[in-house]
CSV table of C-alpha atoms and ligand atoms in Angstrom, one decimal:
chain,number,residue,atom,x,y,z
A,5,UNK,CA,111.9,57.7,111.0
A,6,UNK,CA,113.7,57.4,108.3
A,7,UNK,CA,113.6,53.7,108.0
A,8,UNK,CA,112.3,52.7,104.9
A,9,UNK,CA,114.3,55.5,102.5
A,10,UNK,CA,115.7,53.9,99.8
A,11,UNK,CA,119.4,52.4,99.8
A,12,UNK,CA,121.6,54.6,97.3
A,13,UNK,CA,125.4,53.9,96.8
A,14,UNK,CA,127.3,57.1,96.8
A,15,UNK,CA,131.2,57.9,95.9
A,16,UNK,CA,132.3,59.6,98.6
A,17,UNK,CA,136.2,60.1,98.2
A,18,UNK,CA,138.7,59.2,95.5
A,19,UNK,CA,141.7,58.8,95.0
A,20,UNK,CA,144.9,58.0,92.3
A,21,UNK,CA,148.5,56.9,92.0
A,22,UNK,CA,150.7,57.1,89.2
A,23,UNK,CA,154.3,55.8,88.6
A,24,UNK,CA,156.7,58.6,88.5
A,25,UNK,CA,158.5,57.3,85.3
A,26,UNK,CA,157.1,59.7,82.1
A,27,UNK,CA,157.7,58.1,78.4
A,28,UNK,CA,156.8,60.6,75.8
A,29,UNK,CA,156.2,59.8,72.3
A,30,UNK,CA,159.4,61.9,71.6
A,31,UNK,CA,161.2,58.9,73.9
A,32,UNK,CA,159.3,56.3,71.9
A,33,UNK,CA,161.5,58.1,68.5
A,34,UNK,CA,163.9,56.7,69.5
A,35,UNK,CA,163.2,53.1,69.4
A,36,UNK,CA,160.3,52.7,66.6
A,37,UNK,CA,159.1,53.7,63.4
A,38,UNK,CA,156.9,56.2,64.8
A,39,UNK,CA,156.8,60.2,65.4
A,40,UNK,CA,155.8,62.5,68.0
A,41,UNK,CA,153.3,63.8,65.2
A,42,UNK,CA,151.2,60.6,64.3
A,43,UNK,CA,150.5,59.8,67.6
A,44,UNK,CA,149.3,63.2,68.6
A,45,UNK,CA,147.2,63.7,65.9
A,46,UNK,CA,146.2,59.5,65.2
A,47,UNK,CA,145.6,59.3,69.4
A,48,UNK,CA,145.8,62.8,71.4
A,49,UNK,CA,148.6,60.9,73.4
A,50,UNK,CA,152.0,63.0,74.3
A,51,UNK,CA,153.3,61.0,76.9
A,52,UNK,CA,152.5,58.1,79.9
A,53,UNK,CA,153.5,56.6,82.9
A,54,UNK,CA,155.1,53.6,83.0
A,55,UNK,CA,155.9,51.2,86.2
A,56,UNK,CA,159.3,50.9,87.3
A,57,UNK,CA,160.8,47.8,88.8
A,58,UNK,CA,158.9,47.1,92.2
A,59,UNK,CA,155.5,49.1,90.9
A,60,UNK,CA,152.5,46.8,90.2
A,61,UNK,CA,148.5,46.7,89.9
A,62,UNK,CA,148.8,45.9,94.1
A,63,UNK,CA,151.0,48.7,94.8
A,64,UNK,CA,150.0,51.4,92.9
A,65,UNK,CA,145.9,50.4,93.6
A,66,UNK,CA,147.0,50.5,97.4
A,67,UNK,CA,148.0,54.1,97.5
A,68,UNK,CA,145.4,55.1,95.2
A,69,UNK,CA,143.0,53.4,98.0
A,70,UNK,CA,144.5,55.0,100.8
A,71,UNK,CA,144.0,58.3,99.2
A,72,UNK,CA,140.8,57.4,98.7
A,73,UNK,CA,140.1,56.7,102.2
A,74,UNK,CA,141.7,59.8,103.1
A,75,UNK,CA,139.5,61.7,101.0
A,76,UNK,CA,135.8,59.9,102.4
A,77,UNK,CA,137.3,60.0,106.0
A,78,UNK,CA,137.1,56.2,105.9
A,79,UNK,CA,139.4,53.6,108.2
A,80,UNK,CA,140.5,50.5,106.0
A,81,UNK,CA,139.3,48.3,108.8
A,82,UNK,CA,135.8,49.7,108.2
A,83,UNK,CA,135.4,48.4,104.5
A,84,UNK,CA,133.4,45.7,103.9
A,85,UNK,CA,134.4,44.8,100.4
A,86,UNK,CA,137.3,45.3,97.8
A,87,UNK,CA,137.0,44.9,94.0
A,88,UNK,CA,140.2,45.4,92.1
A,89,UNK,CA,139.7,45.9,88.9
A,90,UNK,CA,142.6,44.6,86.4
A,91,UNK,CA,143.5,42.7,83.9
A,92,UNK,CA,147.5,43.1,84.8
A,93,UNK,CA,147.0,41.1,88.3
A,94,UNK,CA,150.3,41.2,90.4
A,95,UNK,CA,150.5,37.0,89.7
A,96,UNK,CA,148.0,34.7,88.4
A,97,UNK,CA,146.7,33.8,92.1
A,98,UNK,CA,146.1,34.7,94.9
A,99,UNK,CA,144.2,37.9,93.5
A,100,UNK,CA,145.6,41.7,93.8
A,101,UNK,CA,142.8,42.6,95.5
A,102,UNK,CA,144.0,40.4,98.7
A,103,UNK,CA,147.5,41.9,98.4
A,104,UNK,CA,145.6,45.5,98.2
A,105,UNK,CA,143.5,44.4,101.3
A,106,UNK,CA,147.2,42.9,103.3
A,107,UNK,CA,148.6,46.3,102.0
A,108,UNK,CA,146.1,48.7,103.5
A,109,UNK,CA,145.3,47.0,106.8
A,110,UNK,CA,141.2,46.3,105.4
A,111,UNK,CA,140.9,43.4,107.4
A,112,UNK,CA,137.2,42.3,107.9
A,113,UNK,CA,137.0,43.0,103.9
A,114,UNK,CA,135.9,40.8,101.5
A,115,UNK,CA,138.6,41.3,98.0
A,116,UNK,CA,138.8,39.6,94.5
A,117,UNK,CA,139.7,40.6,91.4
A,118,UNK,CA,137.3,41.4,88.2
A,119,UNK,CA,138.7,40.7,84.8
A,120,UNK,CA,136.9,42.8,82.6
A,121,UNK,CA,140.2,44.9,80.7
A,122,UNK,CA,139.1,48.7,80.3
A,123,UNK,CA,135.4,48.3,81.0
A,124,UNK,CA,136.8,46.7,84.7
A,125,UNK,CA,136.2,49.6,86.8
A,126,UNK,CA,132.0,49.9,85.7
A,127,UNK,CA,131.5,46.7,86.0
A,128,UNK,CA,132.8,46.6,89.1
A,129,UNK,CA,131.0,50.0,90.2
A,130,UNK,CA,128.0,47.6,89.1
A,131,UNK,CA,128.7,44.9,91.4
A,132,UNK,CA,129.4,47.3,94.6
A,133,UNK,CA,126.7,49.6,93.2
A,134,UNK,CA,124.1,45.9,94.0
A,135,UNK,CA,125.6,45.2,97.5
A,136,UNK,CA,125.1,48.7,98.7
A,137,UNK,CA,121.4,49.0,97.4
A,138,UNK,CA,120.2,45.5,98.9
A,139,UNK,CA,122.0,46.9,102.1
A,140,UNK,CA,123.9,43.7,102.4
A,141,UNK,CA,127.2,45.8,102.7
A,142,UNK,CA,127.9,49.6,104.1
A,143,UNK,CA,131.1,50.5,102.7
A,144,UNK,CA,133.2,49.2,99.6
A,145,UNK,CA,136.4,50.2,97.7
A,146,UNK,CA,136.3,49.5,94.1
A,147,UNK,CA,139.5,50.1,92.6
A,148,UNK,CA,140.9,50.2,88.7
A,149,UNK,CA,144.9,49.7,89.0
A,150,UNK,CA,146.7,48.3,85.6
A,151,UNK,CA,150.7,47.7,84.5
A,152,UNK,CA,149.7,48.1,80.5
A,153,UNK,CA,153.7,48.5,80.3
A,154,UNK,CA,154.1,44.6,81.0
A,155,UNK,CA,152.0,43.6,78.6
A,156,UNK,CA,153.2,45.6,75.6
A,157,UNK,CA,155.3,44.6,72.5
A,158,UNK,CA,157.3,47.3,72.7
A,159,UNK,CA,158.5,46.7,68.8
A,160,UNK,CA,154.7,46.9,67.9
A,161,UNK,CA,154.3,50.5,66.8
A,162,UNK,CA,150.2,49.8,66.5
A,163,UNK,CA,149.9,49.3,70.1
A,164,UNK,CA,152.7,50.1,72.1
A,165,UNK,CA,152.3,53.4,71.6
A,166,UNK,CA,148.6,53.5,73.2
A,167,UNK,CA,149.3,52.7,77.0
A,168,UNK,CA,150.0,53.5,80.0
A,169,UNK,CA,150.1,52.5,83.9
A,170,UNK,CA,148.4,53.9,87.1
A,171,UNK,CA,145.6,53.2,89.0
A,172,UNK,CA,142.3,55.0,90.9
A,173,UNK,CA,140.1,53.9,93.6
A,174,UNK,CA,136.5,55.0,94.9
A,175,UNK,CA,134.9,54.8,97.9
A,176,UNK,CA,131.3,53.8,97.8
A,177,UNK,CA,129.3,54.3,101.2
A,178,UNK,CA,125.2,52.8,101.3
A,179,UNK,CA,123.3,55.8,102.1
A,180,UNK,CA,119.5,56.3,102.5
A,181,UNK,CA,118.1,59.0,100.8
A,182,UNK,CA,115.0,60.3,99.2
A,183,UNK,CA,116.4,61.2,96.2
A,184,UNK,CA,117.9,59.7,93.5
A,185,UNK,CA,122.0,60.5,94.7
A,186,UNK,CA,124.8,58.9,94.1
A,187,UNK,CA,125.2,55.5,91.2
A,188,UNK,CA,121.7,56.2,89.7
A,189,UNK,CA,122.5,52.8,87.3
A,190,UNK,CA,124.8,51.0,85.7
A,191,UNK,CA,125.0,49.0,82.4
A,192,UNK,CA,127.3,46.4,81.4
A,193,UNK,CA,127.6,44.0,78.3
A,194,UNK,CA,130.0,41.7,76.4
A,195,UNK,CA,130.3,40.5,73.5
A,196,UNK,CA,132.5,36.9,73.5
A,197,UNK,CA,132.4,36.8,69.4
A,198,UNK,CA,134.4,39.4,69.1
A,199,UNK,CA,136.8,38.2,72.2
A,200,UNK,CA,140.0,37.8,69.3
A,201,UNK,CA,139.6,42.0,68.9
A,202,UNK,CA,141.9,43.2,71.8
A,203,UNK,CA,143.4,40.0,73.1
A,204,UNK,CA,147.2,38.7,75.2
A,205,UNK,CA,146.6,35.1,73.3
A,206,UNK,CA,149.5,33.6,75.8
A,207,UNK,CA,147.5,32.0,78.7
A,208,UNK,CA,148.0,29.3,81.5
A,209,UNK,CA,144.7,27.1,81.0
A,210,UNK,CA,145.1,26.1,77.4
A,211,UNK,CA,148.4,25.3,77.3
A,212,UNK,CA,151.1,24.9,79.5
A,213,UNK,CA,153.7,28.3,79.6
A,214,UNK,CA,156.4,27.3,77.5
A,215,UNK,CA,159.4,29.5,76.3
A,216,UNK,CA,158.4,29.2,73.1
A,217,UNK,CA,154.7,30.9,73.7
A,218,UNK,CA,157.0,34.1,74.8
A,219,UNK,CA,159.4,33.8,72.5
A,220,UNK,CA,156.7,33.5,69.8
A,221,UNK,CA,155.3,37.0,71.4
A,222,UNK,CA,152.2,35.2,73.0
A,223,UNK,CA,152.0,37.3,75.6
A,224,UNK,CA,151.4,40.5,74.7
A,225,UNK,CA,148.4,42.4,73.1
A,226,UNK,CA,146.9,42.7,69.9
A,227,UNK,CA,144.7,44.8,68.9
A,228,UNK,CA,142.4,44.9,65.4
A,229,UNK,CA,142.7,49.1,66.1
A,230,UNK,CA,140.4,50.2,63.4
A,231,UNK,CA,138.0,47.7,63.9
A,232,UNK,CA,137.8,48.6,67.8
A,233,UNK,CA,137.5,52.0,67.0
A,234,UNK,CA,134.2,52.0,65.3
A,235,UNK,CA,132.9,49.8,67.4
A,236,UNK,CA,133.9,51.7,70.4
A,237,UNK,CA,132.3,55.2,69.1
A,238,UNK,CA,129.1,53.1,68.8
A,239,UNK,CA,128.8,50.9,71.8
A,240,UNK,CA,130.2,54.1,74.2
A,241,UNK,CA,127.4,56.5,72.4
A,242,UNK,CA,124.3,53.9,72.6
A,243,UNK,CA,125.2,52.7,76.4
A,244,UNK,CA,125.2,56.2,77.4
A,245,UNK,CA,122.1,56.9,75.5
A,246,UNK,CA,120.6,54.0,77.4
A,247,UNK,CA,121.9,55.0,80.8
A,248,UNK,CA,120.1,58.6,80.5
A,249,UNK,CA,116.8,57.2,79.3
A,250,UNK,CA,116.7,54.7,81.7
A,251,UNK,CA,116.8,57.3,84.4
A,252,UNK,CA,114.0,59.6,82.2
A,253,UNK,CA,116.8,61.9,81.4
A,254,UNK,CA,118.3,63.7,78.6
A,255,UNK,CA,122.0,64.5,77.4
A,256,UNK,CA,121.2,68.1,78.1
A,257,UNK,CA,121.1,67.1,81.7
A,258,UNK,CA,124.6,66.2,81.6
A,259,UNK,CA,126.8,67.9,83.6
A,260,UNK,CA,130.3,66.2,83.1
A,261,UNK,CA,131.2,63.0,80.5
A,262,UNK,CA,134.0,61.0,82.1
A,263,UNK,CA,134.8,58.4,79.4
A,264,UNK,CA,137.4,55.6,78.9
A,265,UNK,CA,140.9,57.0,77.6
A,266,UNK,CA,141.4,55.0,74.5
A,267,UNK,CA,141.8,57.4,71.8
A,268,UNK,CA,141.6,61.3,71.4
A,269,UNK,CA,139.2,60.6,68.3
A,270,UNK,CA,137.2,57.9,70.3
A,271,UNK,CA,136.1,60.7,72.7
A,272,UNK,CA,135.7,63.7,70.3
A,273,UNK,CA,133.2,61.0,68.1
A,274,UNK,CA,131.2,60.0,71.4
A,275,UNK,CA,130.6,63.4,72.8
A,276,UNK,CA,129.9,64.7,69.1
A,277,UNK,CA,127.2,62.3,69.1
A,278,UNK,CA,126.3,63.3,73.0
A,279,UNK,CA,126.3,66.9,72.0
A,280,UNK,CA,128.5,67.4,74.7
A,281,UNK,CA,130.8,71.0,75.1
A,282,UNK,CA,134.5,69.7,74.9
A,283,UNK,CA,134.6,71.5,78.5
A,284,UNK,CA,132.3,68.9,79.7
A,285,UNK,CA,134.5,66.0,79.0
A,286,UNK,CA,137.4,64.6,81.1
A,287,UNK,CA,140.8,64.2,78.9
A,288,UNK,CA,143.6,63.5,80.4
A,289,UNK,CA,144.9,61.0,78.0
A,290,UNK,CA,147.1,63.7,76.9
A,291,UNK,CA,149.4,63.0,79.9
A,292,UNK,CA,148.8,59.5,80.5
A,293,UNK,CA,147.7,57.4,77.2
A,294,UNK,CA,145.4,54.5,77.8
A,295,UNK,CA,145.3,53.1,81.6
A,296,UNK,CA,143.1,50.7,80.8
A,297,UNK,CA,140.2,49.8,83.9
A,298,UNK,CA,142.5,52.4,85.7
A,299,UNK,CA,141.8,55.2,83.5
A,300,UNK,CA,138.5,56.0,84.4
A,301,UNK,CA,138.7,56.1,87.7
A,302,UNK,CA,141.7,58.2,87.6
A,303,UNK,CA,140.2,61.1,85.3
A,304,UNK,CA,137.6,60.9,88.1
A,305,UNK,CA,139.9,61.3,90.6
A,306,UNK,CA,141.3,64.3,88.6
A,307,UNK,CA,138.1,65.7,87.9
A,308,UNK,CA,137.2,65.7,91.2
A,309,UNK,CA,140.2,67.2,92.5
A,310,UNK,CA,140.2,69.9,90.2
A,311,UNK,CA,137.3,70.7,91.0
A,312,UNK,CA,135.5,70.1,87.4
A,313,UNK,CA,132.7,68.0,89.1
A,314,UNK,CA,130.5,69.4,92.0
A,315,UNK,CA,127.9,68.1,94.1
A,316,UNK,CA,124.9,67.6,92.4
A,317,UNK,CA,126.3,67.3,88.7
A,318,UNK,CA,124.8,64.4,86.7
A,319,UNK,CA,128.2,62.6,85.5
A,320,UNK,CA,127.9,60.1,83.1
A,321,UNK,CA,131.4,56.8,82.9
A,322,UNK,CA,131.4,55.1,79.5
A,323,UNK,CA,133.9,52.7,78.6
A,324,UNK,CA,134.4,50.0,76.0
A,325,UNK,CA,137.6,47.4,76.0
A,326,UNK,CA,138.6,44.2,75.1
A,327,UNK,CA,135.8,41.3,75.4
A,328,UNK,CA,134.6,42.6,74.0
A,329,UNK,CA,133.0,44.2,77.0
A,330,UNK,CA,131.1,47.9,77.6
A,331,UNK,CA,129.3,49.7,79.9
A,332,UNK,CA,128.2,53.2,81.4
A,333,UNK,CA,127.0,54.2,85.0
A,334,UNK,CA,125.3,57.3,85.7
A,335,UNK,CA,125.9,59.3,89.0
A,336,UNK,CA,123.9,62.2,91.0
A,337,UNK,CA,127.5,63.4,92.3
B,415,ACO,N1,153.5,55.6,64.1
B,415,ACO,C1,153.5,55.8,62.8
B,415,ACO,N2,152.7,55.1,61.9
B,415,ACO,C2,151.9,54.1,62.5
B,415,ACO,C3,151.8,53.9,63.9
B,415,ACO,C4,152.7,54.6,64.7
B,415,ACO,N3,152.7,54.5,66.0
B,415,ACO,N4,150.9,52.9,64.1
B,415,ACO,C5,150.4,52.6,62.9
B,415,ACO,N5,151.0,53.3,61.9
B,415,ACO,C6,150.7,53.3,60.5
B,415,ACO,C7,150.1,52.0,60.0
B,415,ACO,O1,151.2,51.0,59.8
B,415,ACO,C8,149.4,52.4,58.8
B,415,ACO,O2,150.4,52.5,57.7
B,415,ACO,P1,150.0,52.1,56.2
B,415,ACO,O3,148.9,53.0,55.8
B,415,ACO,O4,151.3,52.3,55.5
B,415,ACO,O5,149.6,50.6,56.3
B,415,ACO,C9,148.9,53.8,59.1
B,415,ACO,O6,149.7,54.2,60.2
B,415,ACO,C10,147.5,53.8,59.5
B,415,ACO,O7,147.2,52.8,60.5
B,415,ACO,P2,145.8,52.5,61.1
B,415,ACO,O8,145.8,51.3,62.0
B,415,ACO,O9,144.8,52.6,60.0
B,415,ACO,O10,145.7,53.9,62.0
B,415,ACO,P3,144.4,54.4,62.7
B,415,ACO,O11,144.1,55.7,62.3
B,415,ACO,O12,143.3,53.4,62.8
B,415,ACO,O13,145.0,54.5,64.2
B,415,ACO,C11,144.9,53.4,66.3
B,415,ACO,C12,145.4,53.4,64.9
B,415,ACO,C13,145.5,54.6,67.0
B,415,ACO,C14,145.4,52.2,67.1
B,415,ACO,C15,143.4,53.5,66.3
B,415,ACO,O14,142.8,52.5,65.5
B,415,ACO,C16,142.7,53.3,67.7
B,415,ACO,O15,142.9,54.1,68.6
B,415,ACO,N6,142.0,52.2,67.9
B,415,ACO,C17,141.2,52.0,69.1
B,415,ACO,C18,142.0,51.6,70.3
B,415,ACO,C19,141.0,51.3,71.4
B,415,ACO,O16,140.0,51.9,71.6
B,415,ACO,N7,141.3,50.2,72.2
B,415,ACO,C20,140.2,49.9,73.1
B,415,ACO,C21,140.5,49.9,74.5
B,415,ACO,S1,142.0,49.0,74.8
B,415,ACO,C22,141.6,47.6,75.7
B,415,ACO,O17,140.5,47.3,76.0
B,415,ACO,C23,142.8,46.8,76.1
């Protein structure tokens, strides 16, 4: 009888998708007053991926969902829920997710959107993470799947430079168990004074779209970059702090560090403060600059794959991104 074991929520595939299209910074030469040089050495970054014509947030999150399925041995009409993660929706309604669900064939699910920029993907781990452990729901897809590229002022040398496109997806199954497996917690916050920080100022609710808005560069980002910086070494280092103590543990338990790809310097500062072995932390912004609420997941994915996290290994997501908004989950792989 194994009735009244507790409900945990454990990842049990993943899967990514990335456009084939590679920019590097030697590419982005050519156009701006930039060089390969400063953005290695200012960001880690060498080169991203960036959507062609016909790729978006629905198509890439798709295949990155089907290989997630794949990978848990899942059917899509047995998922109960889908949370697309994304603040570069395919249009402003209906929501990706319900293209992602027509896509895929997930037809008793449940899909939305969360808007939530790079901390999207643990906030919506967070939701799912709730569902699985009340037992309302057995089986959920929570996907991070962004098109940065759309959204970028490509004369901007401060930003433009940063991003990149793709998109990941997990499969999280309700499982009774014993022990403490799987999402052990999850912690999210935002911050709404500092919402000006990282911010696409064009919009549809406060004013009417209007040629002018996009000629006056409305819709694209801008970013206060230093001022994110600091603040993203902090709130990535005391979320992840608060994570482990919540769960009586310490950051010598850690087995891998899987943290938003914002910033080479970002994650050398946080896992300095962590005391974390650089051969403990996922980087793969190296290849694919900042995916935004994809890029976790897809570093997971990669992780995974390459077989840099194993069962058993405490692996600790931290993110922070516009918002502002941060978080961290903490999972008994
Ligand atoms: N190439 C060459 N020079 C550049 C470039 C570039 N691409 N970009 C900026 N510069 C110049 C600036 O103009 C400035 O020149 P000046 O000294 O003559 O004025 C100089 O380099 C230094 O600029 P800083 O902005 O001070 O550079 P910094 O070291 O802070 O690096 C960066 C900028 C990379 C943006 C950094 O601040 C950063 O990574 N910030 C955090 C980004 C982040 O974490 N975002 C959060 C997630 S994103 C989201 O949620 C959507």
């Amino acid at each position: 009888m194994n009735k009244h074991l507790p409900n945990r929520a454990r990842i049990t595939g993943t899967g990514s998708c990335l456009p084939e299209r590679i920019v590097t910074n030697l590419d982005l030469e050519k156009t701006l007053d930039t060089s390969d040089q400063w953005i290695r050495e200012r960001t880690g970054i060498i080169e991203r991926r960036i959507a062609e014509k016909g790729e978006s947030s629905s198509t890439l999150g798709a295949e990155a969902a089907r290989r997630a399925l794949t990978a848990a041995g899942e059917k899509p009409e047995d998922i109960d829920m889908i949370i697309v993660c994304t603040s570069t929706p395919d249009v402003i309604y209906p929501s990706t997710a319900c293209f992602v669900q027509r896509e895929i064939g997930a037809s008793k699910a449940v899909a939305y959107d969360i808007s939530a920029v790079c901390s999207g993907f643990v906030f919506g781990l967070s939701i799912a993470e709730q569902y699985l452990k009340s037992g309302r729901y057995e089986t959920i897809l929570v996907i991070g799947a962004e098109v940065n590229s759309r959204l970028m002022d490509w004369t901007d040398r401060s930003t433009c430079i940063l991003f990149g496109d793709g998109a990941g997806a997990v499969v999280l199954k309700r499982e009774e168990s014993e022990e403490p497996v799987g999402l052990l917690s999850s912690h999210i916050y935002s911050d709404g004074n500092r919402a000006e920080m990282l911010i696409v100022p064009g919009g549809i609710g406060r004013e009417t779209i209007s040629r002018q808005a996009v000629e006056d560069n409305l819709y694209t980002l801008k970013m206060e970059g230093q001022a994110t910086f600091k603040v993203a070494v902090k709130k990535m280092t005391e979320v992840s702090l608060e994570a482990l103590e919540h769960n009586n543990l310490t950051k010598e338990n850690l087995n891998v560090v899987v943290p938003h790809q914002a910033n080479r310097r970002i994650i050398s500062a946080v896992a300095e403060k962590l005391k974390m072995d650089s051969s403990k932390v996922i980087v793969n912004l190296d290849k694919l600059g900042n995916t935004g609420g994809a890029s976790i997941p897809i570093a997971l994915d990669q992780a995974v794959k390459s077989n840099r996290i194993k069962r058993d290994d405490l692996v600790l997501l931290t993110v922070l991104g516009a918002g502002l908004t941060w978080g961290a989950a903490l999972i008994r792989w």
